[in-house]
Amino acid sequence: MRAAGVRTTLLVALFSCLSTAAITVANFMGTSHSSGAITTVWVTMVIIASNVVIFNLVPYFAVRRERHHYRSYQHMHMLLKMTFFQIFNTSVSVLAFLFLTWDVDSNTACPLSSPSSGRARPAFACTHMRLGGPGLLEIDVDALCVSHWYSTGALVLMNGLFGDLAVILGIIEFVRPEKLFARRVRALHAATQTEMNEGYELDADLYLPFRYQLTLKVVFLTAMFCPAIPLLLPFASAFMFASHRVDRYNLLRVLKPPPRTTDRTITLSVLYVLPLAVVAHMWMAIFFYSKQARLDVPLLYFALLGVLSAFFMARLSAEISRRQAPQVAPPYPLGDGADSRDDADATAWTEASSENGRDGKTTSPAGGQSDAEGLDAHLDRIELYVPPLTATLLEWTHRDLQVKHRDISARRGRG
């Protein structure tokens, strides 16, 4: 499974780089050679297509190729890949405008372009590299290019985030065209009440990683670029409020209950993604504030900050690595064949239920005492486990527990 995970990660990384290059070129062409609504439409189509490719590949690989045994691991890997891609392509396409500029009036502090200012600077003239000085190696970005970045890179960032709010959160997640089709078309032509109910209840197996990666993207980019664009702070607050209302509506009125998972995904985001967002915030604060004050910060300072961040993340990784994956014990002692398995299943669980049925507790057939929650504890363990390449379906209600497996007859030798 590790080899499959590495292969799919490298493949997703390759497509991420290609998509990021397409998004960067589209944003640059749309900003420097804008011709009105036509340019905006094709740039938007390129950005949407680049994102859709990744969002289709990640769940496909997670379900069909990586074959995770636990939903927590499945959601965690999907979250990492999609979050990295979202942050990577946005940051690269936004910061690329620091190295390019057009006609800018050098006698004014206004960052907007001026057609009468004369000849434009050549590409990459904003960056100057020299040896020596306090930091041994100095890479300087012209302050005028940083001022001009507010009319190019900052505009691209705000357009992208407002697009996430309006299109992804508003249309895809809240309006949900597939929900309208299922309820207005498929459910109305259903032959039975069960089919109609299925049309009204949409699946939520992958809802949490998709929603959480968008939240992490907004939090990370807000923390990273808020020293340069303070408007991101109220925008992030409004986005979180709207996201809460949309999730509340979807989880209570539209979707089935999502599958049970552990706190591994939340732990990963708190201990990895958010500390990296703080480091990016410090880097951008030093960079933009120094350019505003016309003071050069040696590259050595940024390098020391990077070393300190790497040490901090290594310590966190060492602590997280001590956590072990949840183990799912078999509900019966494994025998030599199907007959012994059936016998163990029939005798051990019958005795356990008769002895402990009065107080609601259950005893493990292997001889050990289970948790005090009884059947609920076993359900927690079972629902956390996802056997690869099977068709297991667990449906727990207050009245019954239905376990359906299309291969159960073949596995027990009762064909």
Short mmCIF file of C-alpha atoms in Angstrom, two decimals:
data_model
loop_
_atom_site.label_atom_id
_atom_site.label_comp_id
_atom_site.label_asym_id
_atom_site.label_seq_id
_atom_site.Cartn_x
_atom_site.Cartn_y
_atom_site.Cartn_z
CA MET A 1 0.00 0.00 0.00
CA ARG A 2 2.93 2.35 0.66
CA ALA A 3 4.28 1.83 -2.86
CA ALA A 4 0.86 2.61 -4.32
CA GLY A 5 0.63 5.70 -2.14
CA VAL A 6 4.03 6.94 -3.31
CA ARG A 7 3.16 6.39 -6.97
CA THR A 8 -0.17 8.17 -6.72
CA THR A 9 1.40 11.03 -4.75
CA LEU A 10 4.07 11.54 -7.42
CA LEU A 11 1.44 11.42 -10.15
CA VAL A 12 -0.76 13.94 -8.36
CA ALA A 13 2.31 16.15 -7.79
CA LEU A 14 3.08 16.06 -11.52
CA PHE A 15 -0.45 17.08 -12.43
CA SER A 16 -0.32 19.73 -9.71
CA CYS A 17 2.77 21.31 -11.25
CA LEU A 18 1.20 21.26 -14.70
CA SER A 19 -2.02 22.75 -13.37
CA THR A 20 -0.12 25.40 -11.43
CA ALA A 21 1.82 26.37 -14.56
CA ALA A 22 -1.43 26.63 -16.53
CA ILE A 23 -3.06 28.75 -13.81
CA THR A 24 -0.02 31.05 -13.55
CA VAL A 25 0.16 31.58 -17.31
CA ALA A 26 -3.60 32.16 -17.50
CA ASN A 27 -3.49 34.74 -14.71
CA PHE A 28 -0.51 36.50 -16.27
CA MET A 29 -2.10 36.63 -19.73
CA GLY A 30 -5.40 37.76 -18.28
CA THR A 31 -3.73 40.56 -16.30
CA SER A 32 -1.22 41.82 -18.85
CA HIS A 33 -3.24 41.32 -22.05
CA SER A 34 -6.79 41.77 -20.87
CA SER A 35 -9.39 42.40 -23.57
CA GLY A 36 -12.53 42.49 -21.50
CA ALA A 37 -15.06 39.77 -20.80
CA ILE A 38 -13.62 37.33 -23.34
CA THR A 39 -10.28 37.20 -21.56
CA THR A 40 -11.96 36.79 -18.19
CA VAL A 41 -14.05 33.86 -19.47
CA TRP A 42 -11.19 31.83 -20.93
CA VAL A 43 -8.92 32.51 -17.95
CA THR A 44 -11.67 31.35 -15.61
CA MET A 45 -12.22 28.21 -17.69
CA VAL A 46 -8.50 27.35 -17.55
CA ILE A 47 -8.43 27.79 -13.76
CA ILE A 48 -11.57 25.69 -13.27
CA ALA A 49 -10.31 22.91 -15.56
CA SER A 50 -6.95 22.80 -13.76
CA ASN A 51 -8.66 22.42 -10.40
CA VAL A 52 -11.20 19.86 -11.61
CA VAL A 53 -8.42 17.56 -12.85
CA ILE A 54 -6.85 17.35 -9.39
CA PHE A 55 -10.16 17.09 -7.55
CA ASN A 56 -11.10 14.11 -9.71
CA LEU A 57 -7.74 12.36 -9.51
CA VAL A 58 -7.33 12.54 -5.72
CA PRO A 59 -10.53 10.67 -4.73
CA TYR A 60 -10.09 8.21 -7.60
CA PHE A 61 -6.60 7.24 -6.44
CA ALA A 62 -7.66 7.15 -2.79
CA VAL A 63 -10.51 4.72 -3.47
CA ARG A 64 -9.26 2.65 -6.42
CA ARG A 65 -5.48 2.57 -6.11
CA GLU A 66 -4.25 3.30 -2.58
CA ARG A 67 -6.73 0.94 -0.87
CA HIS A 68 -6.63 2.39 2.61
CA HIS A 69 -7.81 0.13 5.42
CA TYR A 70 -9.15 2.98 7.56
CA ARG A 71 -11.29 5.93 6.60
CA SER A 72 -9.16 8.19 8.79
CA TYR A 73 -6.07 7.46 6.69
CA GLN A 74 -8.06 7.80 3.49
CA HIS A 75 -9.42 11.20 4.46
CA MET A 76 -6.05 12.34 5.79
CA HIS A 77 -4.19 11.57 2.56
CA MET A 78 -6.89 13.18 0.45
CA LEU A 79 -6.83 16.26 2.66
CA LEU A 80 -3.05 16.61 2.44
CA LYS A 81 -2.93 16.31 -1.34
CA MET A 82 -5.81 18.68 -2.07
CA THR A 83 -4.70 21.24 0.52
CA PHE A 84 -1.13 21.29 -0.79
CA PHE A 85 -2.34 21.72 -4.36
CA GLN A 86 -4.73 24.52 -3.47
CA ILE A 87 -2.11 26.45 -1.50
CA PHE A 88 0.70 25.72 -3.96
CA ASN A 89 -1.03 26.84 -7.14
CA THR A 90 -2.50 29.96 -5.53
CA SER A 91 0.76 31.05 -3.89
CA VAL A 92 2.88 30.49 -7.01
CA SER A 93 0.46 32.28 -9.33
CA VAL A 94 0.21 35.22 -6.90
CA LEU A 95 3.91 35.60 -6.04
CA ALA A 96 4.96 35.29 -9.69
CA PHE A 97 3.84 38.89 -10.23
CA LEU A 98 6.61 40.11 -7.90
CA PHE A 99 9.11 39.36 -10.66
CA LEU A 100 7.21 40.99 -13.54
CA THR A 101 6.11 44.57 -14.07
CA TRP A 102 4.72 46.88 -16.74
CA ASP A 103 4.58 50.64 -17.29
CA VAL A 104 4.82 52.19 -13.84
CA ASP A 105 5.37 55.85 -13.04
CA SER A 106 8.43 55.91 -10.79
CA ASN A 107 7.64 59.44 -9.57
CA THR A 108 4.45 58.45 -7.79
CA ALA A 109 3.64 56.15 -4.92
CA CYS A 110 0.46 54.90 -6.61
CA PRO A 111 0.90 51.24 -7.59
CA LEU A 112 -1.50 51.47 -10.53
CA SER A 113 -0.06 51.36 -14.01
CA SER A 114 0.26 54.56 -16.01
CA PRO A 115 0.14 54.44 -19.84
CA SER A 116 2.05 57.73 -20.12
CA SER A 117 5.01 56.66 -18.03
CA GLY A 118 6.98 55.44 -21.02
CA ARG A 119 8.76 52.20 -21.66
CA ALA A 120 8.04 49.13 -19.55
CA ARG A 121 10.77 47.37 -17.63
CA PRO A 122 11.92 44.03 -19.05
CA ALA A 123 10.78 40.82 -17.40
CA PHE A 124 12.55 39.76 -14.19
CA ALA A 125 14.15 43.20 -13.80
CA CYS A 126 12.59 43.43 -10.36
CA THR A 127 15.02 40.93 -8.84
CA HIS A 128 18.68 41.71 -8.14
CA MET A 129 21.20 39.20 -6.82
CA ARG A 130 24.61 40.06 -5.42
CA LEU A 131 27.31 38.40 -3.32
CA GLY A 132 28.73 39.82 -0.13
CA GLY A 133 27.14 41.97 2.53
CA PRO A 134 25.81 40.92 5.92
CA GLY A 135 23.99 37.91 4.54
CA LEU A 136 26.75 36.74 2.14
CA LEU A 137 24.10 36.34 -0.58
CA GLU A 138 21.54 39.05 -1.15
CA ILE A 139 18.43 38.66 -3.32
CA ASP A 140 16.64 41.97 -3.50
CA VAL A 141 13.21 42.74 -4.94
CA ASP A 142 12.64 46.31 -6.05
CA ALA A 143 10.19 48.17 -3.80
CA LEU A 144 8.50 49.64 -6.87
CA CYS A 145 7.72 46.13 -8.10
CA VAL A 146 6.26 45.29 -4.70
CA SER A 147 4.02 48.36 -4.92
CA HIS A 148 2.92 47.35 -8.40
CA TRP A 149 2.16 43.84 -7.12
CA TYR A 150 -0.93 45.18 -5.35
CA SER A 151 -2.57 45.84 -8.73
CA THR A 152 -1.63 42.44 -10.15
CA GLY A 153 -0.81 39.64 -7.69
CA ALA A 154 -3.06 40.89 -4.90
CA LEU A 155 -5.91 41.26 -7.38
CA VAL A 156 -5.42 37.66 -8.54
CA LEU A 157 -5.48 36.45 -4.92
CA MET A 158 -8.68 38.29 -4.04
CA ASN A 159 -10.38 37.16 -7.25
CA GLY A 160 -9.49 33.55 -6.48
CA LEU A 161 -10.76 33.69 -2.91
CA PHE A 162 -13.98 35.44 -3.87
CA GLY A 163 -14.40 32.78 -6.56
CA ASP A 164 -14.11 30.09 -3.89
CA LEU A 165 -16.75 31.85 -1.83
CA ALA A 166 -19.19 32.41 -4.69
CA VAL A 167 -18.69 29.36 -6.92
CA ILE A 168 -17.41 26.53 -4.72
CA LEU A 169 -19.14 27.37 -1.45
CA GLY A 170 -22.21 29.07 -2.89
CA ILE A 171 -23.04 27.03 -5.99
CA ILE A 172 -21.27 23.68 -5.71
CA GLU A 173 -21.71 23.12 -1.97
CA PHE A 174 -24.91 25.02 -1.14
CA VAL A 175 -27.01 24.97 -4.32
CA ARG A 176 -25.61 21.56 -5.39
CA PRO A 177 -26.80 20.96 -8.97
CA GLU A 178 -26.68 17.18 -8.40
CA LYS A 179 -29.10 17.66 -5.48
CA LEU A 180 -31.55 19.53 -7.68
CA PHE A 181 -31.35 16.82 -10.34
CA ALA A 182 -31.80 14.03 -7.80
CA ARG A 183 -34.78 15.65 -6.11
CA ARG A 184 -36.51 17.30 -9.06
CA VAL A 185 -35.96 14.61 -11.69
CA ARG A 186 -34.83 11.25 -10.35
CA ALA A 187 -36.95 11.20 -7.18
CA LEU A 188 -40.13 12.25 -8.98
CA HIS A 189 -39.83 9.32 -11.38
CA ALA A 190 -38.92 6.75 -8.72
CA ALA A 191 -40.95 3.56 -8.72
CA THR A 192 -40.84 2.98 -4.96
CA GLN A 193 -40.64 5.05 -1.82
CA THR A 194 -37.18 3.64 -1.10
CA GLU A 195 -35.83 4.92 -4.41
CA MET A 196 -37.36 8.32 -3.75
CA ASN A 197 -35.73 8.47 -0.32
CA GLU A 198 -32.36 7.63 -1.87
CA GLY A 199 -32.81 10.54 -4.25
CA TYR A 200 -33.27 12.93 -1.34
CA GLU A 201 -30.34 11.63 0.72
CA LEU A 202 -27.00 12.26 -0.96
CA ASP A 203 -23.86 10.37 -0.05
CA ALA A 204 -21.36 12.03 2.32
CA ASP A 205 -18.42 9.60 2.33
CA LEU A 206 -15.95 12.20 0.98
CA TYR A 207 -17.71 15.35 2.15
CA LEU A 208 -15.44 16.09 5.12
CA PRO A 209 -12.03 16.08 3.34
CA PHE A 210 -13.34 18.22 0.48
CA ARG A 211 -14.88 20.77 2.79
CA TYR A 212 -12.00 20.81 5.25
CA GLN A 213 -9.35 21.35 2.58
CA LEU A 214 -11.14 24.48 1.39
CA THR A 215 -11.27 25.77 4.96
CA LEU A 216 -7.56 25.11 5.46
CA LYS A 217 -6.81 26.87 2.18
CA VAL A 218 -8.58 30.05 3.27
CA VAL A 219 -6.98 29.95 6.73
CA PHE A 220 -3.48 29.37 5.35
CA LEU A 221 -3.66 32.03 2.63
CA THR A 222 -5.20 34.54 5.03
CA ALA A 223 -2.43 34.02 7.57
CA MET A 224 0.20 34.14 4.82
CA PHE A 225 -0.87 37.29 2.98
CA CYS A 226 -2.72 39.30 5.64
CA PRO A 227 0.43 41.40 6.41
CA ALA A 228 0.21 42.69 2.84
CA ILE A 229 -3.60 42.59 2.46
CA PRO A 230 -5.41 43.19 5.78
CA LEU A 231 -8.72 42.92 3.92
CA LEU A 232 -8.23 39.15 4.05
CA LEU A 233 -9.05 39.06 7.77
CA PRO A 234 -12.71 40.21 7.53
CA PHE A 235 -13.07 38.15 4.35
CA ALA A 236 -11.90 35.01 6.18
CA SER A 237 -14.35 35.72 9.00
CA ALA A 238 -17.23 36.05 6.55
CA PHE A 239 -16.10 32.89 4.75
CA MET A 240 -16.03 30.89 7.99
CA PHE A 241 -19.51 32.08 8.95
CA ALA A 242 -20.90 31.18 5.52
CA SER A 243 -19.08 27.84 5.61
CA HIS A 244 -20.62 27.02 8.99
CA ARG A 245 -24.12 27.76 7.75
CA VAL A 246 -23.63 25.73 4.56
CA ASP A 247 -22.23 22.73 6.45
CA ARG A 248 -25.04 22.88 8.97
CA TYR A 249 -27.63 22.90 6.20
CA ASN A 250 -25.99 20.09 4.20
CA LEU A 251 -25.35 17.76 7.13
CA LEU A 252 -28.83 18.18 8.61
CA ARG A 253 -31.02 18.43 5.52
CA VAL A 254 -29.22 17.16 2.42
CA LEU A 255 -26.58 14.52 3.14
CA LYS A 256 -26.51 11.22 4.93
CA PRO A 257 -24.49 11.12 8.15
CA PRO A 258 -20.78 11.05 7.22
CA PRO A 259 -18.77 7.96 8.15
CA ARG A 260 -17.09 7.81 11.53
CA THR A 261 -13.43 8.75 11.64
CA THR A 262 -10.83 9.42 14.30
CA ASP A 263 -9.32 12.79 15.20
CA ARG A 264 -6.25 12.13 13.04
CA THR A 265 -7.24 14.66 10.37
CA ILE A 266 -7.84 17.45 12.88
CA THR A 267 -4.62 16.61 14.71
CA LEU A 268 -2.66 16.75 11.49
CA SER A 269 -4.04 20.15 10.54
CA VAL A 270 -3.43 21.64 13.97
CA LEU A 271 0.10 20.29 14.34
CA TYR A 272 1.31 20.66 10.74
CA VAL A 273 -0.73 22.99 8.52
CA LEU A 274 -1.37 25.77 11.03
CA PRO A 275 2.29 26.01 12.22
CA LEU A 276 3.36 26.28 8.58
CA ALA A 277 0.80 29.05 8.13
CA VAL A 278 2.35 30.91 11.08
CA VAL A 279 5.82 30.55 9.53
CA ALA A 280 4.54 31.84 6.18
CA HIS A 281 2.92 34.75 8.01
CA MET A 282 6.25 35.73 9.60
CA TRP A 283 8.09 35.49 6.29
CA MET A 284 5.57 37.66 4.46
CA ALA A 285 5.38 40.17 7.32
CA ILE A 286 9.16 40.67 7.29
CA PHE A 287 9.24 40.92 3.50
CA PHE A 288 6.37 43.35 2.90
CA TYR A 289 7.02 45.54 5.95
CA SER A 290 10.70 45.89 5.04
CA LYS A 291 9.79 46.93 1.49
CA GLN A 292 7.29 49.45 2.80
CA ALA A 293 9.97 50.92 5.09
CA ARG A 294 12.62 50.76 2.31
CA LEU A 295 14.87 48.54 4.45
CA ASP A 296 16.73 45.52 3.12
CA VAL A 297 16.51 42.37 5.23
CA PRO A 298 19.45 39.96 4.72
CA LEU A 299 18.62 36.60 3.25
CA LEU A 300 20.34 35.01 6.24
CA TYR A 301 17.43 36.07 8.47
CA PHE A 302 14.94 34.20 6.29
CA ALA A 303 17.26 31.17 6.24
CA LEU A 304 17.51 31.11 10.04
CA LEU A 305 13.74 31.36 10.29
CA GLY A 306 13.45 28.42 7.90
CA VAL A 307 15.89 26.31 9.94
CA LEU A 308 13.98 27.08 13.13
CA SER A 309 10.72 26.12 11.44
CA ALA A 310 12.19 22.85 10.15
CA PHE A 311 13.41 21.97 13.66
CA PHE A 312 10.00 22.74 15.11
CA MET A 313 8.20 20.64 12.50
CA ALA A 314 10.63 17.74 13.03
CA ARG A 315 9.82 17.73 16.72
CA LEU A 316 6.11 17.68 15.94
CA SER A 317 6.60 14.85 13.47
CA ALA A 318 8.45 12.81 16.08
CA GLU A 319 5.59 13.24 18.53
CA ILE A 320 2.93 12.33 15.98
CA SER A 321 4.84 9.24 14.84
CA ARG A 322 4.40 7.75 18.30
CA ARG A 323 0.69 7.45 17.71
CA GLN A 324 -0.36 4.04 16.48
CA ALA A 325 -3.16 3.20 14.11
CA PRO A 326 -6.37 1.89 15.68
CA GLN A 327 -6.45 -1.89 15.69
CA VAL A 328 -9.61 -3.78 14.82
CA ALA A 329 -9.73 -7.14 16.58
CA PRO A 330 -11.59 -9.96 14.78
CA PRO A 331 -14.95 -10.79 16.39
CA TYR A 332 -13.94 -14.45 16.70
CA PRO A 333 -10.74 -16.53 17.04
CA LEU A 334 -9.46 -17.50 13.62
CA GLY A 335 -9.52 -21.26 13.05
CA ASP A 336 -8.24 -23.54 10.32
CA GLY A 337 -11.26 -23.20 8.06
CA ALA A 338 -14.77 -21.94 7.56
CA ASP A 339 -16.32 -24.54 9.88
CA SER A 340 -14.26 -23.52 12.88
CA ARG A 341 -15.03 -19.88 12.12
CA ASP A 342 -18.75 -20.58 12.07
CA ASP A 343 -18.54 -22.62 15.26
CA ALA A 344 -16.62 -19.88 17.05
CA ASP A 345 -19.07 -17.31 15.84
CA ALA A 346 -22.03 -19.37 17.02
CA THR A 347 -20.73 -20.41 20.44
CA ALA A 348 -18.64 -17.50 21.66
CA TRP A 349 -21.08 -14.74 20.84
CA THR A 350 -24.07 -16.72 22.13
CA GLU A 351 -22.39 -17.31 25.46
CA ALA A 352 -21.21 -13.71 25.69
CA SER A 353 -24.66 -12.31 24.96
CA SER A 354 -26.37 -14.62 27.45
CA GLU A 355 -23.94 -13.79 30.24
CA ASN A 356 -23.76 -10.05 29.73
CA GLY A 357 -27.05 -9.22 28.07
CA ARG A 358 -28.56 -7.99 31.31
CA ASP A 359 -26.15 -5.10 31.89
CA GLY A 360 -25.64 -4.17 28.22
CA LYS A 361 -21.97 -5.22 28.14
CA THR A 362 -20.34 -7.74 25.83
CA THR A 363 -17.41 -10.05 26.25
CA SER A 364 -14.87 -10.70 23.51
CA PRO A 365 -15.01 -14.29 22.20
CA ALA A 366 -11.25 -14.52 22.62
CA GLY A 367 -11.77 -14.30 26.36
CA GLY A 368 -11.09 -10.61 26.96
CA GLN A 369 -13.51 -8.09 28.41
CA SER A 370 -14.52 -5.36 25.93
CA ASP A 371 -15.26 -1.73 26.63
CA ALA A 372 -18.15 -0.77 28.87
CA GLU A 373 -20.14 0.64 25.95
CA GLY A 374 -20.91 -2.86 24.72
CA LEU A 375 -22.30 -3.02 21.20
CA ASP A 376 -21.57 0.65 20.51
CA ALA A 377 -17.87 0.05 21.10
CA HIS A 378 -17.85 -2.76 18.53
CA LEU A 379 -19.71 -0.57 16.06
CA ASP A 380 -17.09 2.14 16.46
CA ARG A 381 -14.32 -0.32 15.65
CA ILE A 382 -16.16 -1.83 12.70
CA GLU A 383 -17.15 1.47 11.12
CA LEU A 384 -13.59 2.79 11.33
CA TYR A 385 -12.42 -0.15 9.23
CA VAL A 386 -12.79 -0.16 5.45
CA PRO A 387 -11.81 -3.52 3.89
CA PRO A 388 -10.22 -2.81 0.49
CA LEU A 389 -11.98 -4.09 -2.63
CA THR A 390 -15.09 -5.29 -0.80
CA ALA A 391 -18.72 -4.28 -0.83
CA THR A 392 -19.32 -4.13 2.90
CA LEU A 393 -22.23 -1.93 3.94
CA LEU A 394 -22.95 -1.12 7.57
CA GLU A 395 -26.24 0.51 8.42
CA TRP A 396 -26.81 1.18 12.12
CA THR A 397 -30.12 2.42 13.42
CA HIS A 398 -31.67 2.33 16.87
CA ARG A 399 -33.46 -0.94 16.05
CA ASP A 400 -31.28 -3.16 13.92
CA LEU A 401 -27.83 -3.73 12.47
CA GLN A 402 -27.71 -4.89 8.88
CA VAL A 403 -24.45 -6.22 7.47
CA LYS A 404 -24.53 -6.94 3.76
CA HIS A 405 -21.63 -8.59 1.95
CA ARG A 406 -21.95 -9.91 -1.57
CA ASP A 407 -19.12 -12.41 -1.06
CA ILE A 408 -20.06 -13.74 2.37
CA SER A 409 -21.49 -16.98 0.99
CA ALA A 410 -18.39 -17.71 -1.06
CA ARG A 411 -16.06 -16.93 1.83
CA ARG A 412 -17.89 -19.35 4.13
CA GLY A 413 -18.03 -22.11 1.56
CA ARG A 414 -21.78 -22.03 1.13
CA GLY A 415 -21.98 -21.38 -2.57
#
